[in-house]
Coordinates of C-alpha atoms and ligand atoms in Angstrom, one line a residue:
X189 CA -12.7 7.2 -19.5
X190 CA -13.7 3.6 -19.7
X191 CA -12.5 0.8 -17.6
X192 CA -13.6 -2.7 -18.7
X193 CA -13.0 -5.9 -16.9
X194 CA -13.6 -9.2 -18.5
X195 CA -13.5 -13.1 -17.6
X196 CA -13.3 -16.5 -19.0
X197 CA -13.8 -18.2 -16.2
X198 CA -16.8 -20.7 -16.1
X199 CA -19.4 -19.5 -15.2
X200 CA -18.0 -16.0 -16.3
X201 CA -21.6 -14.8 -14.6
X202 CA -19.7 -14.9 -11.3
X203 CA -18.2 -11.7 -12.5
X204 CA -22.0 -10.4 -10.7
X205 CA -21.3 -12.1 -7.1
X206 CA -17.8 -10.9 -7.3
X207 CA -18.2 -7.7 -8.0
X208 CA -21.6 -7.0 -6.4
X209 CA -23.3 -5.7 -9.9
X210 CA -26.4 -7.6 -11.3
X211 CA -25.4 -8.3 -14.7
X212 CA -28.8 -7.1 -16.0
X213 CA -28.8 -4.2 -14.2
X214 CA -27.4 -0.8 -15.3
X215 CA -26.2 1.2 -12.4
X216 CA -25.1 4.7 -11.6
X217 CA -22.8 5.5 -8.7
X218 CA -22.2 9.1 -7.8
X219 CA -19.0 10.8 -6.9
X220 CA -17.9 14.0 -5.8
X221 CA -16.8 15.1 -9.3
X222 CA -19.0 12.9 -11.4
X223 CA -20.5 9.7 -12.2
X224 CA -19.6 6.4 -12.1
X225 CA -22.0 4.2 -14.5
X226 CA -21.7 0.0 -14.7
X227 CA -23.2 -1.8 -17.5
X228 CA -22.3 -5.3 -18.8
X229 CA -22.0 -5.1 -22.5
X230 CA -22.0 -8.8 -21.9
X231 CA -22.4 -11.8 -19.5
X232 CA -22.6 -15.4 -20.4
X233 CA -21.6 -19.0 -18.6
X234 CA -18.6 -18.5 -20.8
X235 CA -17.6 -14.9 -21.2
X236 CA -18.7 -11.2 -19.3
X237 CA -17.3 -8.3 -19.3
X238 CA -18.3 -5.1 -17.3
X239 CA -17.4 -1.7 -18.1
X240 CA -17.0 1.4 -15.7
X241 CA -17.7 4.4 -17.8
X242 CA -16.4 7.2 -15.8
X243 CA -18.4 10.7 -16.4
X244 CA -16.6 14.2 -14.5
X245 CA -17.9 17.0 -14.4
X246 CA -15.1 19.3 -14.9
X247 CA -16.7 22.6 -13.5
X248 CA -17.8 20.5 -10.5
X249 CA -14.7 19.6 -10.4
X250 CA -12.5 23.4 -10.0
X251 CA -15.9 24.2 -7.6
X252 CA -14.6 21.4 -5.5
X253 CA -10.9 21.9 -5.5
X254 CA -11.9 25.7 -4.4
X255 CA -10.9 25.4 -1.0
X256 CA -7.3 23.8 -2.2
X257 CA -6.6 26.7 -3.8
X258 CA -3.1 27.7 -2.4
X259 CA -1.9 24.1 -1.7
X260 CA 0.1 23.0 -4.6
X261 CA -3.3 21.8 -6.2
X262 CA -2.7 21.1 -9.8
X263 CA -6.2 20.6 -11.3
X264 CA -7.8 24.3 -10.7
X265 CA -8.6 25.0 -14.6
X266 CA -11.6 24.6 -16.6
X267 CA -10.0 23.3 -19.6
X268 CA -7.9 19.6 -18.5
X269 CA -7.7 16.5 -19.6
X270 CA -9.1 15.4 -16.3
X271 CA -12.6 14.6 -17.8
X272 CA -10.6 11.9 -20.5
X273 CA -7.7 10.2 -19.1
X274 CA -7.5 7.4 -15.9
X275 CA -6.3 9.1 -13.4
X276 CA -7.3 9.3 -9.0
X277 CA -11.2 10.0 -10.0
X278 CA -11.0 6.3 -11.3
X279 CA -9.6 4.9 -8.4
X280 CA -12.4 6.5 -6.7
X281 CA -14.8 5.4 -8.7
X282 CA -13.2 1.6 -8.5
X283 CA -13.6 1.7 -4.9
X284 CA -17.3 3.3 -4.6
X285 CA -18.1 0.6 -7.5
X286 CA -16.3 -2.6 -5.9
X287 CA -16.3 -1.7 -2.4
X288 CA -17.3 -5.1 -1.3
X289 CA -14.6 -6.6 -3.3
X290 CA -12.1 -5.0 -2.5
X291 CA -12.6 -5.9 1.4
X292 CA -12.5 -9.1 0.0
X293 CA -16.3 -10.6 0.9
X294 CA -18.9 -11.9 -1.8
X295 CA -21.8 -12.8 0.3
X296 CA -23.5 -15.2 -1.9
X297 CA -20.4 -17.0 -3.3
X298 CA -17.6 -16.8 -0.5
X299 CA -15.7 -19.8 -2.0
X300 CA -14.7 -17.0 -4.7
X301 CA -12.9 -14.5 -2.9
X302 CA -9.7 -16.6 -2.6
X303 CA -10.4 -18.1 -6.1
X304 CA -7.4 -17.3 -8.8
X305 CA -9.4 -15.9 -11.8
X306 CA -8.4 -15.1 -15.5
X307 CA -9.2 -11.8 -15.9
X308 CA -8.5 -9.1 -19.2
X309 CA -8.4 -5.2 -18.2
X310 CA -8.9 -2.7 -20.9
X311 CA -8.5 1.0 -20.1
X312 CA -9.2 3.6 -22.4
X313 CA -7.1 6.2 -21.9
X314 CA -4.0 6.2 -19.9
X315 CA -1.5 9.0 -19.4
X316 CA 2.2 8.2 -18.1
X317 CA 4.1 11.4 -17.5
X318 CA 7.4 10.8 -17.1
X319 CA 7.8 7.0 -18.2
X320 CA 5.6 6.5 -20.9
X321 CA 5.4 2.6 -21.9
X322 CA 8.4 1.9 -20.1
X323 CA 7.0 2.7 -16.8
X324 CA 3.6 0.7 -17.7
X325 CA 5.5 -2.1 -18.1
X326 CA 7.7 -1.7 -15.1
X327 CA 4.5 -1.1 -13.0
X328 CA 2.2 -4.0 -14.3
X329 CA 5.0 -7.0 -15.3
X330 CA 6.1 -7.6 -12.2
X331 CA 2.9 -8.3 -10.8
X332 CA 2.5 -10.8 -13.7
X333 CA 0.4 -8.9 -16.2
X334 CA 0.7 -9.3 -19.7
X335 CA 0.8 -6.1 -21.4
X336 CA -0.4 -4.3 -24.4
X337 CA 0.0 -1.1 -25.7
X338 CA -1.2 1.3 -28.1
X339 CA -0.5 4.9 -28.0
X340 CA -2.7 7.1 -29.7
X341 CA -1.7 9.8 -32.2
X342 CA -2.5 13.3 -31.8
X343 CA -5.1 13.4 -34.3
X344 CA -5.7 11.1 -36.9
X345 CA -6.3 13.7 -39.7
X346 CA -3.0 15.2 -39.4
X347 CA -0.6 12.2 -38.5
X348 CA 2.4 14.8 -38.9
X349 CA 2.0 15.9 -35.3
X350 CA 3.3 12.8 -34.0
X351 CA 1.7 11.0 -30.8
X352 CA 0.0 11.7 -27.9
X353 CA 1.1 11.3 -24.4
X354 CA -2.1 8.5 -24.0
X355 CA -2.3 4.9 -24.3
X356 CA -4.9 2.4 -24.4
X357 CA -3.9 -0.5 -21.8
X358 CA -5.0 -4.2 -22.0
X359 CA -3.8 -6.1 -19.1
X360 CA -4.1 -9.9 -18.6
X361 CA -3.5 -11.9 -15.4
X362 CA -4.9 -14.8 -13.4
X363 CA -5.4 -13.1 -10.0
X364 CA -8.1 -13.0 -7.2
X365 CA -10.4 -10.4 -7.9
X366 CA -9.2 -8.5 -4.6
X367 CA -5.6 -8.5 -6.3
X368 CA -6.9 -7.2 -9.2
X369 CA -8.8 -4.2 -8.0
X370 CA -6.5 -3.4 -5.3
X371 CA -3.6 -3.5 -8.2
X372 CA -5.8 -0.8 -10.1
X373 CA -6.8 1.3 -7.5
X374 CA -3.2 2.1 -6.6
X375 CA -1.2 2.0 -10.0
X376 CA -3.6 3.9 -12.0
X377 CA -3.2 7.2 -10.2
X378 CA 0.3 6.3 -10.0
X379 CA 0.7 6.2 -13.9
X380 CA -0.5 9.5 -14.0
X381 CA 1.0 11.1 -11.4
X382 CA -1.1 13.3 -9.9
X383 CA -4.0 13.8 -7.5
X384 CA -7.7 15.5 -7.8
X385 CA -7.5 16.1 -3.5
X386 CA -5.2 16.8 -1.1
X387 CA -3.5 14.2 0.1
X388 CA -3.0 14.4 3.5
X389 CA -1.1 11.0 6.1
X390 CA -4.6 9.4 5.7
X391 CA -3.2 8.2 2.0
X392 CA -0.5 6.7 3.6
X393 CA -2.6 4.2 5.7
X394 CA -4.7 4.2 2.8
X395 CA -1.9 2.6 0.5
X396 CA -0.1 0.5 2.8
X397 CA -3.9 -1.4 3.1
X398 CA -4.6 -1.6 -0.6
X399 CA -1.2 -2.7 -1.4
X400 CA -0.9 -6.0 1.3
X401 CA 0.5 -8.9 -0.1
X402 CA 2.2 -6.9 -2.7
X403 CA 3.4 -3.6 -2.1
X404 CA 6.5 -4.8 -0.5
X405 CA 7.7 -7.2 -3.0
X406 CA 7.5 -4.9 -6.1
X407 CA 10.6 -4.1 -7.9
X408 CA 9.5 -0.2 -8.1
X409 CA 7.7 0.4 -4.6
X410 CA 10.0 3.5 -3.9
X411 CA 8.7 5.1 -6.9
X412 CA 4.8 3.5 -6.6
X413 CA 4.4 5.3 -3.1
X414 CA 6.6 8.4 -4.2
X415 CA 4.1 9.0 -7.4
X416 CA 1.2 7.8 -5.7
X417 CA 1.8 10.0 -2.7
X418 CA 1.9 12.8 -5.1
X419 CA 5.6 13.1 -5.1
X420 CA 5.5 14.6 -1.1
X421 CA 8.8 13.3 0.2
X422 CA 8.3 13.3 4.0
X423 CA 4.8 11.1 3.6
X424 CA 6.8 8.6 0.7
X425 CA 9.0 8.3 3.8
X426 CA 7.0 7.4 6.5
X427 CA 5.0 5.0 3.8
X428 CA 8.2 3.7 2.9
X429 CA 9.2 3.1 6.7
X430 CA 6.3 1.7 7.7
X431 CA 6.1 -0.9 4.5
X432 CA 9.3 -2.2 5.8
X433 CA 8.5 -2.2 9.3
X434 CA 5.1 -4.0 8.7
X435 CA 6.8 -6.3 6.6
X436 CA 9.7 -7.0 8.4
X437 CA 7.8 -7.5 11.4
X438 CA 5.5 -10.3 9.3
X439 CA 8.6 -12.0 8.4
X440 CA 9.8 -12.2 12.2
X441 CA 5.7 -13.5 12.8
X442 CA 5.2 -10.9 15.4
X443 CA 1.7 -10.4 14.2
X444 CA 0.7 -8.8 17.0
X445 CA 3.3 -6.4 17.6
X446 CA 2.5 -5.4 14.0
X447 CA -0.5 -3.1 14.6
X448 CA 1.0 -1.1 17.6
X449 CA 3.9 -0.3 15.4
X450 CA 2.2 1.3 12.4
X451 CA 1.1 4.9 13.3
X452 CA -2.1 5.0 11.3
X453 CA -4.8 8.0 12.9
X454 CA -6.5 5.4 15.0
X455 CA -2.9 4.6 16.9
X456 CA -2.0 8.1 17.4
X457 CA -5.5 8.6 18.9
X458 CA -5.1 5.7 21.0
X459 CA -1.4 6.9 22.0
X460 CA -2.8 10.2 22.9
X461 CA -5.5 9.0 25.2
X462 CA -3.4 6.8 27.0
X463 CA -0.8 9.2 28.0
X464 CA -3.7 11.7 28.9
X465 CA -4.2 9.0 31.2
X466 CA -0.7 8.7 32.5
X467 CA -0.5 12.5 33.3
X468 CA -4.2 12.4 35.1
X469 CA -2.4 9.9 37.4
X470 CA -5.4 7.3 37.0
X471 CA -5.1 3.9 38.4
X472 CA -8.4 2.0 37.5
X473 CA -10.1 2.7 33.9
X474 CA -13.0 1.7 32.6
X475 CA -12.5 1.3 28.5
X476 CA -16.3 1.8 27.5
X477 CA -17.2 0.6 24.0
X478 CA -13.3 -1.2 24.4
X479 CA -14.1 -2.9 20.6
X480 CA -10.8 -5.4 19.7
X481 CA -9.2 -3.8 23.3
X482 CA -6.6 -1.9 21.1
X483 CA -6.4 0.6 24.2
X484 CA -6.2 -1.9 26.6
X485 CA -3.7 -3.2 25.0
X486 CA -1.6 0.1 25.3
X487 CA -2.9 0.7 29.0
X488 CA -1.4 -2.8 29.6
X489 CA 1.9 -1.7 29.2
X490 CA 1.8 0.6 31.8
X491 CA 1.9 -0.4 35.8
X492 CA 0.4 2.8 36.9
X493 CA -2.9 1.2 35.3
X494 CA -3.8 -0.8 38.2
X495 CA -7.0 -2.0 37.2
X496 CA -8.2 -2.1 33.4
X497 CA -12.1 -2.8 32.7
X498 CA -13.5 -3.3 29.0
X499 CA -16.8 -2.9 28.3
X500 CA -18.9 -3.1 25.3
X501 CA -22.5 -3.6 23.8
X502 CA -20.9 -6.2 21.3
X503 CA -20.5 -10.1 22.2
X504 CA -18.1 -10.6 19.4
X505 CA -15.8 -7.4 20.2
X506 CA -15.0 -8.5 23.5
X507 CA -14.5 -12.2 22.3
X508 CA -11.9 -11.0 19.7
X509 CA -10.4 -8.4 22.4
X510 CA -9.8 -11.8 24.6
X511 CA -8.1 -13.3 21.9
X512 CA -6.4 -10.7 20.5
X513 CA -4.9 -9.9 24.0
X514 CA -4.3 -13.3 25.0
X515 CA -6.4 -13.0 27.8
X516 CA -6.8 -16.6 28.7
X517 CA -3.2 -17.6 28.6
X518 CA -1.8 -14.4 30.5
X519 CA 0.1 -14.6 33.3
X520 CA -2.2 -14.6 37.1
X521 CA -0.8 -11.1 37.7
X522 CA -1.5 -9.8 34.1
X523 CA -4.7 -11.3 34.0
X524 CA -5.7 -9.8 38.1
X525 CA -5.4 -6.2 36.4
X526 CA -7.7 -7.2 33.8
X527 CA -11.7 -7.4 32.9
X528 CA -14.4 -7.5 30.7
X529 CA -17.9 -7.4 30.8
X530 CA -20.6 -7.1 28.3
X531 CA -23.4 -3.9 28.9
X532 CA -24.4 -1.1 27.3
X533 CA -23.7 2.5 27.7
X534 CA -27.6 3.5 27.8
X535 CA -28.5 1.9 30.7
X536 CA -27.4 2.4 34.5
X537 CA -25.3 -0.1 35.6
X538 CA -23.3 -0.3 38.8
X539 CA -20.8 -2.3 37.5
X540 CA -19.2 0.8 36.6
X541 CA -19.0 2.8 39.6
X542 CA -16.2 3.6 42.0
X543 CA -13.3 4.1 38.8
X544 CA -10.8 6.6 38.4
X545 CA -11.1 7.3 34.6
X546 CA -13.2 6.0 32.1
X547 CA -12.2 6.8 28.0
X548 CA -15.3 6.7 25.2
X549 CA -12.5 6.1 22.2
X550 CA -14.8 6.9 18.9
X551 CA -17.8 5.3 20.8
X552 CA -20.5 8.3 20.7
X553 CA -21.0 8.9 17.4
X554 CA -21.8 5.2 17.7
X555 CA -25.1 6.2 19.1
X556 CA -28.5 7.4 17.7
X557 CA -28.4 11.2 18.6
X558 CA -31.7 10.8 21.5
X559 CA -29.6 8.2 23.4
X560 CA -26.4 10.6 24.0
X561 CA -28.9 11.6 26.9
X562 CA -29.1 8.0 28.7
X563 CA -25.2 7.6 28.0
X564 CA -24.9 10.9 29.7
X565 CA -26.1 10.1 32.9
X566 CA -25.0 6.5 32.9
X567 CA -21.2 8.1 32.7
X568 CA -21.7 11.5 34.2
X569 CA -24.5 11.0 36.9
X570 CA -24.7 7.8 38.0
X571 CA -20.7 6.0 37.2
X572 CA -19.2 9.2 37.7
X573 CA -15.7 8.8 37.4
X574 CA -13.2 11.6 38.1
X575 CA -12.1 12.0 34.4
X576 CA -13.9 11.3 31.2
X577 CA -11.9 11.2 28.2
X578 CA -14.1 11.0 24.8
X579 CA -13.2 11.1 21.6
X580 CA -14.9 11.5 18.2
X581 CA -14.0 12.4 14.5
X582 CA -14.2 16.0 13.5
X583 CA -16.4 16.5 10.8
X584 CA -15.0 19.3 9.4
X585 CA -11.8 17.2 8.4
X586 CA -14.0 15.2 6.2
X587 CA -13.6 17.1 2.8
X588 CA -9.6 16.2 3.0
X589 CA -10.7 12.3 2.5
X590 CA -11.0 11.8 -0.6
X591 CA -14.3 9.2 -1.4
X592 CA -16.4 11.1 1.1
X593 CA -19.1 12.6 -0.4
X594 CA -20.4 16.1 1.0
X595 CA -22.5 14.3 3.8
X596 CA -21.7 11.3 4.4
X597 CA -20.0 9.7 7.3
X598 CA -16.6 7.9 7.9
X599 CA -18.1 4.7 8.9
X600 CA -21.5 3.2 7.7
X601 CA -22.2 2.6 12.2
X602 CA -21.7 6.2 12.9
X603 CA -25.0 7.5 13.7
X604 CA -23.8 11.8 13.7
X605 CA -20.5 13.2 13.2
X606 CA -19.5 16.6 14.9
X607 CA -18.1 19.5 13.8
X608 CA -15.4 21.1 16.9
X609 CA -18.0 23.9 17.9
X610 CA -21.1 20.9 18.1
X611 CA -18.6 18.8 19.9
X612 CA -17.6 21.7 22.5
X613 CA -21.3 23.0 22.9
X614 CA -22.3 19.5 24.1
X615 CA -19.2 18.9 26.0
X616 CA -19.8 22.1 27.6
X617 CA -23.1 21.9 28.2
X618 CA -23.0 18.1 29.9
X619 CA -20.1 19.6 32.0
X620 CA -22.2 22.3 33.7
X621 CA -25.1 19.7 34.2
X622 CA -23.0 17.1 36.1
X623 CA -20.4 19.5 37.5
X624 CA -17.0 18.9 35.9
X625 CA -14.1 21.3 34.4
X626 CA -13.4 20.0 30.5
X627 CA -10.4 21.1 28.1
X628 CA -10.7 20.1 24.3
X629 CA -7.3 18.5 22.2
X630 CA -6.8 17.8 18.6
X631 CA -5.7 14.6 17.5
X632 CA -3.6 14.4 14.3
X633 CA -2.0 17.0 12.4
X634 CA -4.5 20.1 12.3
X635 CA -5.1 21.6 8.7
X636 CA -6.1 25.1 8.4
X637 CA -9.5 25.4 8.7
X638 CA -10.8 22.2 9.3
X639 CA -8.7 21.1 11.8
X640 CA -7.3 17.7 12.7
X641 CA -8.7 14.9 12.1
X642 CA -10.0 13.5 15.2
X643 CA -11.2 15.5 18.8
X644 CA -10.6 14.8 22.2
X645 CA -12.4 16.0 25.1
X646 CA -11.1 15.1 28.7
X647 CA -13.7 16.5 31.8
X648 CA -12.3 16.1 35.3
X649 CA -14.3 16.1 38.9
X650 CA -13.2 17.2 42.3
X651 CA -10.1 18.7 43.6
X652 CA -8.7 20.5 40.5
Ligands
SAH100 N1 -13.0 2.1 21.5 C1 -12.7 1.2 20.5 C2 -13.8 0.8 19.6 C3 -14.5 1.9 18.9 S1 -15.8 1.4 17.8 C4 -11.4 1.6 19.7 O1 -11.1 2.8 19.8 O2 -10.8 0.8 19.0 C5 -17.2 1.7 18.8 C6 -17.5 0.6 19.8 O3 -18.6 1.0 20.6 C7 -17.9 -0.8 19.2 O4 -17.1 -1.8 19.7 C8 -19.4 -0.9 19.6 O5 -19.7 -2.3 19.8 C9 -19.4 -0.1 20.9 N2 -20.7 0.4 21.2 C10 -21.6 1.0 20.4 N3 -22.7 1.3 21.1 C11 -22.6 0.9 22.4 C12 -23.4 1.0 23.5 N4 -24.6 1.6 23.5 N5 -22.8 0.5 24.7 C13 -21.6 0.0 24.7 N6 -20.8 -0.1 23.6 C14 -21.3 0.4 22.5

């Protein structure tokens, strides 16, 4: 299937900045299932177009989906017309491709981000189960695209079979470039109404990001997240609540009651740790590798947490934790219960001694693998608070997220990821050494086999 994107505006070469692809350049990206390959059929001051040709490898494909077997998973046969027609591989593909812009940066031009473009969208082919050209429209107009459609017949040499269920698409809009691929990434699988993984609550969080700014205003967002969301009721619910509840929120300009109230992995991690906290009957904390302070901001709430201290390597993340927590306006009391200082985790530092708790939320993996020794007896040895909380992804969870390929990791800064049994054999092992008791927790739903997503380890010292 072929994907082109094409633009008037002068210089049209921008397209390059924008999108991260040299114009002269022909590039290959690869995906689980496939290719991705970018070329630029053309690229002048006034005109350039690029085209993502998308190339899957259909027995790849039923290897991959092996271990979905038994799930509902609709694409386990050879012969489909996955290889042909847009579908969740291209939305892949868009954001392997595009990355960068859809975050929203362009290094070398970032006056362009924000800039309204005209752009022209070809796709070659489209299926629409259920809706045909009705639901194309209904999908696309709203958001201000022109549309135009041509459905293809079955075969040309015997036009007595009527037409196919695909389309060729050309959509028009001026639209940031942001818009534009966030638009695609989420309507395209939508059209056709099915996925090549499981979906699993990450999708949710997943959807709610791509469609900001727009989600919440479209005419057919009940059945955008139901179709995208592979038709799963109880997930199109909590997508559905949590749209409203985002957007509600925005519109009473609570920004900052907005994060806590969106359960997205991260939060439920964050919830879990801070009750585990609560029932350990911990007064002071150290927050080690605090980032933006999202768990302080929880502890906070709390009056058992006498005394809460961030710490982290990174300048920046305790600036924005400041602001993000108000830090210099809060109250005298508020503020009393609260600290910050800057350090690092490799290196003994007696700034951390004498606390109740301290809680590593996704800091390890953070690490190169031959410094989990120093940060081991800078927490264990020499700070040596009662209880240790750490948490970290589980690796085997991985395969469920979909634009992972076989070995890479969740976030270009992790330096490892564990599987349960590596996390348990270390935990276990730095236990013994430095004499404390540890249990293990999931966090997030558990699949079979893989487990939940995320891991939680909590090691206790003295009287228990
Ligand atoms: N605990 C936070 C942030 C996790 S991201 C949360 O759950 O939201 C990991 C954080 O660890 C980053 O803020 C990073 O700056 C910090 N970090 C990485 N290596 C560190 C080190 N050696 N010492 C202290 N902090 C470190």
């Amino acid at each position: 299937m072929l994907l082109q994107i094409t633009t008037t505006h002068q210089p049209a070469t921008d397209l390059g900045y924008l999108l991260h692809k040299h114009p002269d350049r022909f590039q290959s990206v690869k995906l689980s299932h496939g290719k991705a390959h970018l070329f630029y059929p053309e690229a002048n001051e006034k005109k350039a177009s690029i085209c993502l040709l998308l190339d899957i490898d259909p027995i790849e494909m039923v290897k991959g989906a092996r271990h979905l077997s038994g799930k509902g998973f609709a694409l386990g046969q050879y012969v489909n017309d996955r290889p042909y027609t847009t579908s969740s591989f291209m939305s892949v593909a868009l954001a392997k491709s595009f990355a960068t812009a859809m975050n929203g940066t362009c290094s070398n031009k970032p006056e362009l981000v924000e800039k309204v473009l005209p752009f022209e969208v070809k796709i070659s082919v489209v299926s629409a189960p259920k809706g045909g050209e009705v639901l194309i429209r209904k999908l696309f107009e709203p958001l201000g695209y022109e549309v135009e459609i041509e459905r293809h017949i079955l075969d040309p040499k015997f036009p007595e079979w009527g037409e196919s269920k695909y389309y060729t698409l050309l959509l028009k809009n001026t639209l940031t470039t942001q818009k534009l691929l966030n638009h695609l990434y989420v309507l395209l699988p939508v059209l056709d109404n099915d996925k090549h993984y499981y979906v699993s609550e990450h999708e949710v969080e997943k959807l709610l990001k791509k469609g900001e700014g727009w989600l919440y205003q479209h005419p057919e967002k009940e059945q955008i997240i139901y179709r995208y969301l592979f038709n799963l009721g109880s997930l199109t619910k909590k997508a559905l609540a949590q749209l409203n509840l985002q957007n509600k929120v925005k519109l009473e300009e609570k920004p900052n009651e907005e994060e806590t109230k969106k359960i997205t992995l991260h939060e439920q991690r964050l919830q879990v740790v801070s009750q585990k906290l609560k029932e350990l009957g911990v007064e002071n904390i150290l927050d080690l590798g605090c980032g933006e302070g999202k768990l302080i901001r929880l502890l906070l709430r709390d009056k058992q947490f006498k005394k809460i201290v961030g710490m982290d390597i990174s300048h920046q993340s305790l600036k924005k934790a400041k602001e993000r927590l108000h830090y210099n306006d809060m109250a005298p009391k508020q503020k009393e219960r609260l600290d910050f200082f800057q350090g690092a985790l490799t290196y003994k530092d007696s700034r951390l001694e004498g606390y109740d708790a301290a809680a590593l939320v996704e800091v390890i993996e953070h690490l190169d693998l031959d410094r989990l020794s120093a940060l081991e007896r800078v927490v264990f040895e020499f700070a040596q608070p009662k209880n240790i909380i750490i948490t970290t992804p589980n690796k085997e969870y991985n395969v469920l997220f979909e634009t992972m390929e076989t070995h890479q990791m969740r976030h270009d800064d992790h330096r490892f990821e564990w599987t349960r049994q590596e996390f348990q054999n270390w935990a276990n092992t730095v236990a013994k050494k430095h004499e404390y008791s540890v249990k293990f927790e999931p966090i997030g739903e558990e699949e079979k086999e893989v487990g939940a997503p995320s891991q939680m380890a909590v090691f206790s010292r003295g009287d228990e």
